[in-house]
PDB file of C-alpha atoms in Angstrom:
ATOM      1  CA  ASP T   1      28.986 212.693  88.838  1.00 65.00           C
ATOM      2  CA  THR T   2      33.081 212.615  89.067  1.00 71.00           C
ATOM      3  CA  ALA T   3      34.443 212.707  85.773  1.00 92.00           C
ATOM      4  CA  VAL T   4      38.256 211.877  86.479  1.00 96.00           C
ATOM      5  CA  SER T   5      38.840 210.605  89.901  1.00 96.00           C
ATOM      6  CA  GLN T   6      42.059 209.829  91.669  1.00 97.00           C
ATOM      7  CA  THR T   7      42.926 207.795  94.930  1.00 97.00           C
ATOM      8  CA  PRO T   8      44.216 208.506  97.303  1.00 97.00           C
ATOM      9  CA  LYS T   9      44.192 212.173  97.397  1.00 96.00           C
ATOM     10  CA  TYR T  10      46.809 212.422  99.985  1.00 97.00           C
ATOM     11  CA  LEU T  11      49.874 209.896 100.276  1.00 97.00           C
ATOM     12  CA  VAL T  12      52.450 210.188 102.926  1.00 97.00           C
ATOM     13  CA  THR T  13      55.292 207.489 102.798  1.00 97.00           C
ATOM     14  CA  GLN T  14      58.980 206.884 103.608  1.00 97.00           C
ATOM     15  CA  MET T  15      61.917 206.634 101.221  1.00 97.00           C
ATOM     16  CA  GLY T  16      62.189 203.217  99.600  1.00 97.00           C
ATOM     17  CA  ASN T  17      58.467 202.165  99.702  1.00 97.00           C
ATOM     18  CA  ASP T  18      56.499 201.117  96.844  1.00 97.00           C
ATOM     19  CA  LYS T  19      53.055 202.780  96.249  1.00 97.00           C
ATOM     20  CA  SER T  20      50.229 203.101  93.720  1.00 97.00           C
ATOM     21  CA  ILE T  21      48.085 205.804  92.701  1.00 98.00           C
ATOM     22  CA  LYS T  22      44.699 204.773  91.036  1.00 97.00           C
ATOM     23  CA  CYS T  23      42.824 206.798  88.253  1.00 97.00           C
ATOM     24  CA  GLU T  24      39.368 206.208  86.822  1.00 97.00           C
ATOM     25  CA  GLN T  25      37.452 208.249  84.255  1.00 96.00           C
ATOM     26  CA  ASN T  26      33.733 207.928  83.334  1.00 96.00           C
ATOM     27  CA  LEU T  27      33.828 210.255  80.212  1.00 94.00           C
ATOM     28  CA  GLY T  28      34.233 207.379  77.614  1.00 93.00           C
ATOM     29  CA  HIS T  29      37.601 208.887  76.563  1.00 93.00           C
ATOM     30  CA  ASP T  30      40.121 206.823  74.835  1.00 90.00           C
ATOM     31  CA  THR T  31      43.349 208.519  76.087  1.00 91.00           C
ATOM     32  CA  MET T  32      44.665 209.059  79.563  1.00 93.00           C
ATOM     33  CA  TYR T  33      47.723 210.761  81.045  1.00 93.00           C
ATOM     34  CA  TRP T  34      49.633 211.002  84.164  1.00 94.00           C
ATOM     35  CA  TYR T  35      51.433 214.453  84.790  1.00 94.00           C
ATOM     36  CA  LYS T  36      53.601 215.610  87.668  1.00 95.00           C
ATOM     37  CA  GLN T  37      53.294 219.095  89.156  1.00 94.00           C
ATOM     38  CA  ASP T  38      56.391 220.173  91.317  1.00 89.00           C
ATOM     39  CA  SER T  39      56.353 222.621  93.988  1.00 85.00           C
ATOM     40  CA  LYS T  40      56.854 225.470  91.461  1.00 80.00           C
ATOM     41  CA  LYS T  41      53.681 224.540  89.912  1.00 81.00           C
ATOM     42  CA  PHE T  42      55.406 223.312  86.675  1.00 85.00           C
ATOM     43  CA  LEU T  43      53.021 220.524  85.176  1.00 89.00           C
ATOM     44  CA  LYS T  44      54.914 217.887  83.165  1.00 89.00           C
ATOM     45  CA  ILE T  45      53.706 214.925  81.202  1.00 89.00           C
ATOM     46  CA  MET T  46      54.859 211.753  82.253  1.00 91.00           C
ATOM     47  CA  PHE T  47      52.904 209.185  80.283  1.00 88.00           C
ATOM     48  CA  SER T  48      50.005 208.699  77.994  1.00 88.00           C
ATOM     49  CA  TYR T  49      47.940 205.790  77.077  1.00 87.00           C
ATOM     50  CA  ASN T  50      45.420 205.319  74.198  1.00 85.00           C
ATOM     51  CA  ASN T  51      43.089 202.476  74.294  1.00 78.00           C
ATOM     52  CA  LYS T  52      45.429 200.806  76.866  1.00 76.00           C
ATOM     53  CA  GLU T  53      48.449 201.257  74.726  1.00 80.00           C
ATOM     54  CA  LEU T  54      51.516 203.450  75.835  1.00 81.00           C
ATOM     55  CA  ILE T  55      51.795 206.497  73.155  1.00 77.00           C
ATOM     56  CA  ILE T  56      53.809 208.924  75.370  1.00 74.00           C
ATOM     57  CA  ASN T  57      56.674 207.787  77.638  1.00 73.00           C
ATOM     58  CA  GLU T  58      58.667 211.026  78.563  1.00 76.00           C
ATOM     59  CA  THR T  59      61.979 210.682  80.333  1.00 78.00           C
ATOM     60  CA  VAL T  60      61.034 209.502  83.822  1.00 86.00           C
ATOM     61  CA  PRO T  61      62.818 207.040  85.913  1.00 89.00           C
ATOM     62  CA  ASN T  62      61.986 203.394  85.199  1.00 90.00           C
ATOM     63  CA  ARG T  63      60.962 203.118  88.954  1.00 95.00           C
ATOM     64  CA  PHE T  64      57.529 204.712  87.660  1.00 94.00           C
ATOM     65  CA  SER T  65      55.357 202.241  85.667  1.00 92.00           C
ATOM     66  CA  PRO T  66      51.809 202.952  84.381  1.00 91.00           C
ATOM     67  CA  LYS T  67      49.328 200.159  84.164  1.00 91.00           C
ATOM     68  CA  SER T  68      46.088 200.473  82.216  1.00 90.00           C
ATOM     69  CA  PRO T  69      43.622 197.480  82.898  1.00 90.00           C
ATOM     70  CA  ASP T  70      41.088 198.940  80.591  1.00 90.00           C
ATOM     71  CA  LYS T  71      40.588 202.191  78.767  1.00 88.00           C
ATOM     72  CA  ALA T  72      38.748 203.741  81.850  1.00 93.00           C
ATOM     73  CA  HIS T  73      41.521 203.222  84.287  1.00 95.00           C
ATOM     74  CA  LEU T  74      45.121 204.364  84.282  1.00 94.00           C
ATOM     75  CA  ASN T  75      47.180 203.504  87.483  1.00 95.00           C
ATOM     76  CA  LEU T  76      50.731 204.626  88.419  1.00 96.00           C
ATOM     77  CA  HIS T  77      52.931 202.318  90.223  1.00 96.00           C
ATOM     78  CA  ILE T  78      56.185 203.834  91.905  1.00 96.00           C
ATOM     79  CA  ASN T  79      58.972 201.719  93.344  1.00 96.00           C
ATOM     80  CA  SER T  80      61.623 202.609  95.733  1.00 97.00           C
ATOM     81  CA  LEU T  81      60.212 206.211  96.374  1.00 97.00           C
ATOM     82  CA  GLU T  82      62.747 208.938  96.656  1.00 97.00           C
ATOM     83  CA  LEU T  83      62.468 212.503  98.184  1.00 96.00           C
ATOM     84  CA  GLY T  84      62.395 213.989  94.907  1.00 94.00           C
ATOM     85  CA  ASP T  85      59.103 212.040  94.035  1.00 96.00           C
ATOM     86  CA  SER T  86      57.247 214.485  96.290  1.00 96.00           C
ATOM     87  CA  ALA T  87      55.032 216.364  94.207  1.00 96.00           C
ATOM     88  CA  VAL T  88      51.287 216.400  93.171  1.00 97.00           C
ATOM     89  CA  TYR T  89      50.331 213.856  90.445  1.00 97.00           C
ATOM     90  CA  PHE T  90      47.375 214.465  88.016  1.00 97.00           C
ATOM     91  CA  CYS T  91      45.668 212.112  85.979  1.00 97.00           C
ATOM     92  CA  ALA T  92      43.806 213.246  82.849  1.00 96.00           C
ATOM     93  CA  SER T  93      41.714 212.117  80.042  1.00 95.00           C
ATOM     94  CA  SER T  94      40.754 213.202  76.563  1.00 92.00           C
ATOM     95  CA  ARG T  95      38.542 211.883  73.845  1.00 88.00           C
ATOM     96  CA  ASP T  96      40.726 211.740  70.793  1.00 74.00           C
ATOM     97  CA  SER T  97      43.183 214.746  71.076  1.00 74.00           C
ATOM     98  CA  PHE T  98      45.701 216.319  73.278  1.00 78.00           C
ATOM     99  CA  TYR T  99      44.149 219.682  73.401  1.00 77.00           C
ATOM    100  CA  GLU T 100      40.969 218.977  75.361  1.00 86.00           C
ATOM    101  CA  GLN T 101      41.972 217.176  78.528  1.00 91.00           C
ATOM    102  CA  TYR T 102      40.166 216.796  81.789  1.00 94.00           C
ATOM    103  CA  PHE T 103      42.028 216.650  84.934  1.00 95.00           C
ATOM    104  CA  GLY T 104      41.632 214.876  88.027  1.00 96.00           C
ATOM    105  CA  PRO T 105      41.721 216.355  91.452  1.00 95.00           C
ATOM    106  CA  GLY T 106      45.359 215.225  91.914  1.00 96.00           C
ATOM    107  CA  THR T 107      47.306 213.017  94.439  1.00 97.00           C
ATOM    108  CA  ARG T 108      49.602 214.962  96.728  1.00 97.00           C
ATOM    109  CA  LEU T 109      52.537 212.533  97.463  1.00 97.00           C
ATOM    110  CA  THR T 110      54.858 213.365 100.372  1.00 97.00           C
ATOM    111  CA  VAL T 111      58.093 211.265 100.843  1.00 97.00           C
ATOM    112  CA  THR T 112      59.822 211.432 103.982  1.00 96.00           C
TER     113      THR T 112
ATOM    114  CA  GLN P   1      65.476 227.270  76.422  1.00 63.00           C
ATOM    115  CA  LYS P   2      62.123 225.894  77.735  1.00 75.00           C
ATOM    116  CA  GLU P   3      59.691 225.088  75.171  1.00 86.00           C
ATOM    117  CA  VAL P   4      56.997 227.314  76.503  1.00 91.00           C
ATOM    118  CA  GLU P   5      57.753 230.325  78.702  1.00 92.00           C
ATOM    119  CA  GLN P   6      55.205 231.991  80.917  1.00 93.00           C
ATOM    120  CA  ASP P   7      55.745 234.787  83.580  1.00 86.00           C
ATOM    121  CA  PRO P   8      54.766 233.405  86.854  1.00 83.00           C
ATOM    122  CA  GLY P   9      53.543 236.626  88.410  1.00 85.00           C
ATOM    123  CA  PRO P  10      52.072 237.000  90.892  1.00 92.00           C
ATOM    124  CA  LEU P  11      49.697 239.356  89.207  1.00 95.00           C
ATOM    125  CA  SER P  12      47.302 241.386  91.574  1.00 97.00           C
ATOM    126  CA  VAL P  13      44.422 243.388  89.871  1.00 97.00           C
ATOM    127  CA  PRO P  14      41.417 245.404  91.088  1.00 97.00           C
ATOM    128  CA  GLU P  15      37.895 243.915  90.479  1.00 97.00           C
ATOM    129  CA  GLY P  16      36.808 245.040  87.088  1.00 97.00           C
ATOM    130  CA  ALA P  17      40.158 245.466  85.438  1.00 97.00           C
ATOM    131  CA  ILE P  18      41.203 243.880  82.148  1.00 97.00           C
ATOM    132  CA  VAL P  19      43.679 241.206  82.679  1.00 97.00           C
ATOM    133  CA  SER P  20      46.468 240.279  80.107  1.00 96.00           C
ATOM    134  CA  LEU P  21      48.269 236.713  80.425  1.00 97.00           C
ATOM    135  CA  ASN P  22      50.950 235.867  78.036  1.00 96.00           C
ATOM    136  CA  CYS P  23      53.016 232.935  76.922  1.00 96.00           C
ATOM    137  CA  THR P  24      55.959 232.734  74.336  1.00 96.00           C
ATOM    138  CA  TYR P  25      57.202 229.540  72.774  1.00 94.00           C
ATOM    139  CA  SER P  26      60.069 228.441  70.524  1.00 91.00           C
ATOM    140  CA  ASN P  27      58.549 225.182  68.756  1.00 89.00           C
ATOM    141  CA  SER P  28      56.941 226.385  65.314  1.00 90.00           C
ATOM    142  CA  ALA P  29      55.368 223.004  65.072  1.00 89.00           C
ATOM    143  CA  PHE P  30      52.995 223.861  67.747  1.00 91.00           C
ATOM    144  CA  GLN P  31      49.272 224.021  66.211  1.00 90.00           C
ATOM    145  CA  TYR P  32      47.029 224.029  69.142  1.00 91.00           C
ATOM    146  CA  PHE P  33      46.991 226.530  71.862  1.00 94.00           C
ATOM    147  CA  MET P  34      45.266 226.076  75.194  1.00 94.00           C
ATOM    148  CA  TRP P  35      44.521 228.050  78.531  1.00 96.00           C
ATOM    149  CA  TYR P  36      43.874 226.077  81.575  1.00 96.00           C
ATOM    150  CA  ARG P  37      42.549 227.570  84.981  1.00 97.00           C
ATOM    151  CA  GLN P  38      43.740 225.908  88.278  1.00 95.00           C
ATOM    152  CA  TYR P  39      42.235 226.932  91.526  1.00 95.00           C
ATOM    153  CA  SER P  40      44.413 226.153  94.540  1.00 92.00           C
ATOM    154  CA  ARG P  41      44.540 222.445  95.420  1.00 90.00           C
ATOM    155  CA  LYS P  42      42.515 221.517  92.261  1.00 92.00           C
ATOM    156  CA  GLY P  43      43.326 219.965  89.017  1.00 94.00           C
ATOM    157  CA  PRO P  44      43.673 222.301  85.843  1.00 95.00           C
ATOM    158  CA  GLU P  45      40.381 222.979  83.795  1.00 94.00           C
ATOM    159  CA  LEU P  46      40.473 223.741  80.362  1.00 93.00           C
ATOM    160  CA  LEU P  47      39.094 227.250  79.534  1.00 95.00           C
ATOM    161  CA  MET P  48      39.424 227.365  75.826  1.00 92.00           C
ATOM    162  CA  TYR P  49      41.720 226.342  73.143  1.00 91.00           C
ATOM    163  CA  THR P  50      42.590 227.835  69.732  1.00 91.00           C
ATOM    164  CA  TYR P  51      43.906 226.222  66.541  1.00 88.00           C
ATOM    165  CA  SER P  52      46.807 228.036  64.698  1.00 84.00           C
ATOM    166  CA  SER P  53      46.606 231.891  64.608  1.00 83.00           C
ATOM    167  CA  GLY P  54      43.780 234.194  65.385  1.00 85.00           C
ATOM    168  CA  ASN P  55      41.271 235.213  68.187  1.00 91.00           C
ATOM    169  CA  LYS P  56      38.699 233.222  70.032  1.00 93.00           C
ATOM    170  CA  GLU P  57      36.078 234.639  72.381  1.00 95.00           C
ATOM    171  CA  ASP P  58      34.055 233.054  75.266  1.00 94.00           C
ATOM    172  CA  GLY P  59      32.274 235.435  77.445  1.00 96.00           C
ATOM    173  CA  ARG P  60      34.711 237.589  79.356  1.00 97.00           C
ATOM    174  CA  PHE P  61      37.590 235.602  77.870  1.00 97.00           C
ATOM    175  CA  THR P  62      39.395 236.059  74.552  1.00 97.00           C
ATOM    176  CA  ALA P  63      42.315 234.067  73.405  1.00 97.00           C
ATOM    177  CA  GLN P  64      44.789 235.232  70.956  1.00 96.00           C
ATOM    178  CA  VAL P  65      47.454 233.541  68.936  1.00 95.00           C
ATOM    179  CA  ASP P  66      50.258 235.154  67.033  1.00 93.00           C
ATOM    180  CA  LYS P  67      52.315 232.419  65.370  1.00 91.00           C
ATOM    181  CA  SER P  68      54.570 234.777  63.566  1.00 91.00           C
ATOM    182  CA  SER P  69      55.655 236.046  66.951  1.00 93.00           C
ATOM    183  CA  LYS P  70      55.308 232.578  68.659  1.00 94.00           C
ATOM    184  CA  TYR P  71      53.161 234.612  71.200  1.00 94.00           C
ATOM    185  CA  ILE P  72      49.875 233.645  72.701  1.00 96.00           C
ATOM    186  CA  SER P  73      47.529 235.778  75.141  1.00 96.00           C
ATOM    187  CA  LEU P  74      44.555 235.340  77.149  1.00 97.00           C
ATOM    188  CA  PHE P  75      42.612 238.501  77.965  1.00 97.00           C
ATOM    189  CA  ILE P  76      40.048 238.633  80.727  1.00 98.00           C
ATOM    190  CA  ARG P  77      37.666 241.558  80.728  1.00 97.00           C
ATOM    191  CA  ASP P  78      35.640 242.727  83.856  1.00 98.00           C
ATOM    192  CA  SER P  79      37.713 240.494  86.103  1.00 98.00           C
ATOM    193  CA  GLN P  80      36.038 239.070  89.233  1.00 98.00           C
ATOM    194  CA  PRO P  81      37.378 237.793  92.605  1.00 97.00           C
ATOM    195  CA  SER P  82      36.508 234.335  91.221  1.00 97.00           C
ATOM    196  CA  ASP P  83      39.017 234.442  88.556  1.00 98.00           C
ATOM    197  CA  SER P  84      41.606 234.442  91.105  1.00 97.00           C
ATOM    198  CA  ALA P  85      43.617 231.210  90.095  1.00 97.00           C
ATOM    199  CA  THR P  86      46.771 230.169  88.414  1.00 95.00           C
ATOM    200  CA  TYR P  87      46.528 230.229  84.526  1.00 97.00           C
ATOM    201  CA  LEU P  88      48.531 227.827  82.596  1.00 95.00           C
ATOM    202  CA  CYS P  89      49.021 228.003  78.883  1.00 96.00           C
ATOM    203  CA  ALA P  90      49.605 224.568  76.900  1.00 93.00           C
ATOM    204  CA  MET P  91      50.635 223.669  73.447  1.00 92.00           C
ATOM    205  CA  ASP P  92      50.250 220.907  71.206  1.00 88.00           C
ATOM    206  CA  ALA P  93      52.306 219.562  68.140  1.00 82.00           C
ATOM    207  CA  GLY P  94      50.989 215.956  67.794  1.00 75.00           C
ATOM    208  CA  ASN P  95      52.634 213.806  70.311  1.00 71.00           C
ATOM    209  CA  GLN P  96      54.591 216.877  71.793  1.00 77.00           C
ATOM    210  CA  PHE P  97      52.534 218.748  74.669  1.00 82.00           C
ATOM    211  CA  TYR P  98      53.952 221.242  76.822  1.00 88.00           C
ATOM    212  CA  PHE P  99      52.367 223.297  79.672  1.00 90.00           C
ATOM    213  CA  GLY P 100      53.770 226.779  80.654  1.00 92.00           C
ATOM    214  CA  THR P 101      54.794 227.186  84.410  1.00 90.00           C
ATOM    215  CA  GLY P 102      51.550 229.213  85.079  1.00 93.00           C
ATOM    216  CA  THR P 103      50.713 232.740  86.155  1.00 95.00           C
ATOM    217  CA  SER P 104      49.221 233.367  89.621  1.00 95.00           C
ATOM    218  CA  LEU P 105      46.348 235.959  89.311  1.00 96.00           C
ATOM    219  CA  THR P 106      44.533 237.597  92.274  1.00 97.00           C
ATOM    220  CA  VAL P 107      41.541 239.849  91.559  1.00 97.00           C
ATOM    221  CA  ILE P 108      41.009 242.233  94.731  1.00 97.00           C
ATOM    222  CA  PRO P 109      37.433 243.006  95.702  1.00 96.00           C
TER     223      PRO P 109
END
């Protein structure tokens, strides 16, 4: 059973396009996150949702918009993709704390 | 200055060695300290977490926190080739959550 799943696993697209990454968790957790991991493996939190409400919104371009239709799903929509958006994006979830997070397998985004 | 500093390595040790991985931090508000392991092309997985200062042991892994020095460590005893991965420290102070850059470890059979 997959705990945190993401689709797609790989995404190759051109500059200027709009794309979405989907995340689902079947752990019954209340909080979900989006992270960006750059080529140097630095993992930075972008957003956090608790029960469908935004609780962390780090300084990211407003081209990135998270959407949470229910507490088991947190999707990431990216408008007007740029070369610098190329990275691995991880979704994660936790029950009621930041310190015990479960990560998805990642989505490798390449912008050409 | 970054919130969390971690030596990226790479670190290469023979099988059976004791491995020491470390992070330093600047924010005294951090209360929870975590270690994650990330295999190549996979998501990070939580190894263990510690609240405040002290030691915590789980099998071959021991996490140590020294809040007075703002220094945390992860020790791996009897290291195995399957321990080869990137190890990331992470710290939490309520709504502030930061990862270190990760240390790449290779255990040579």
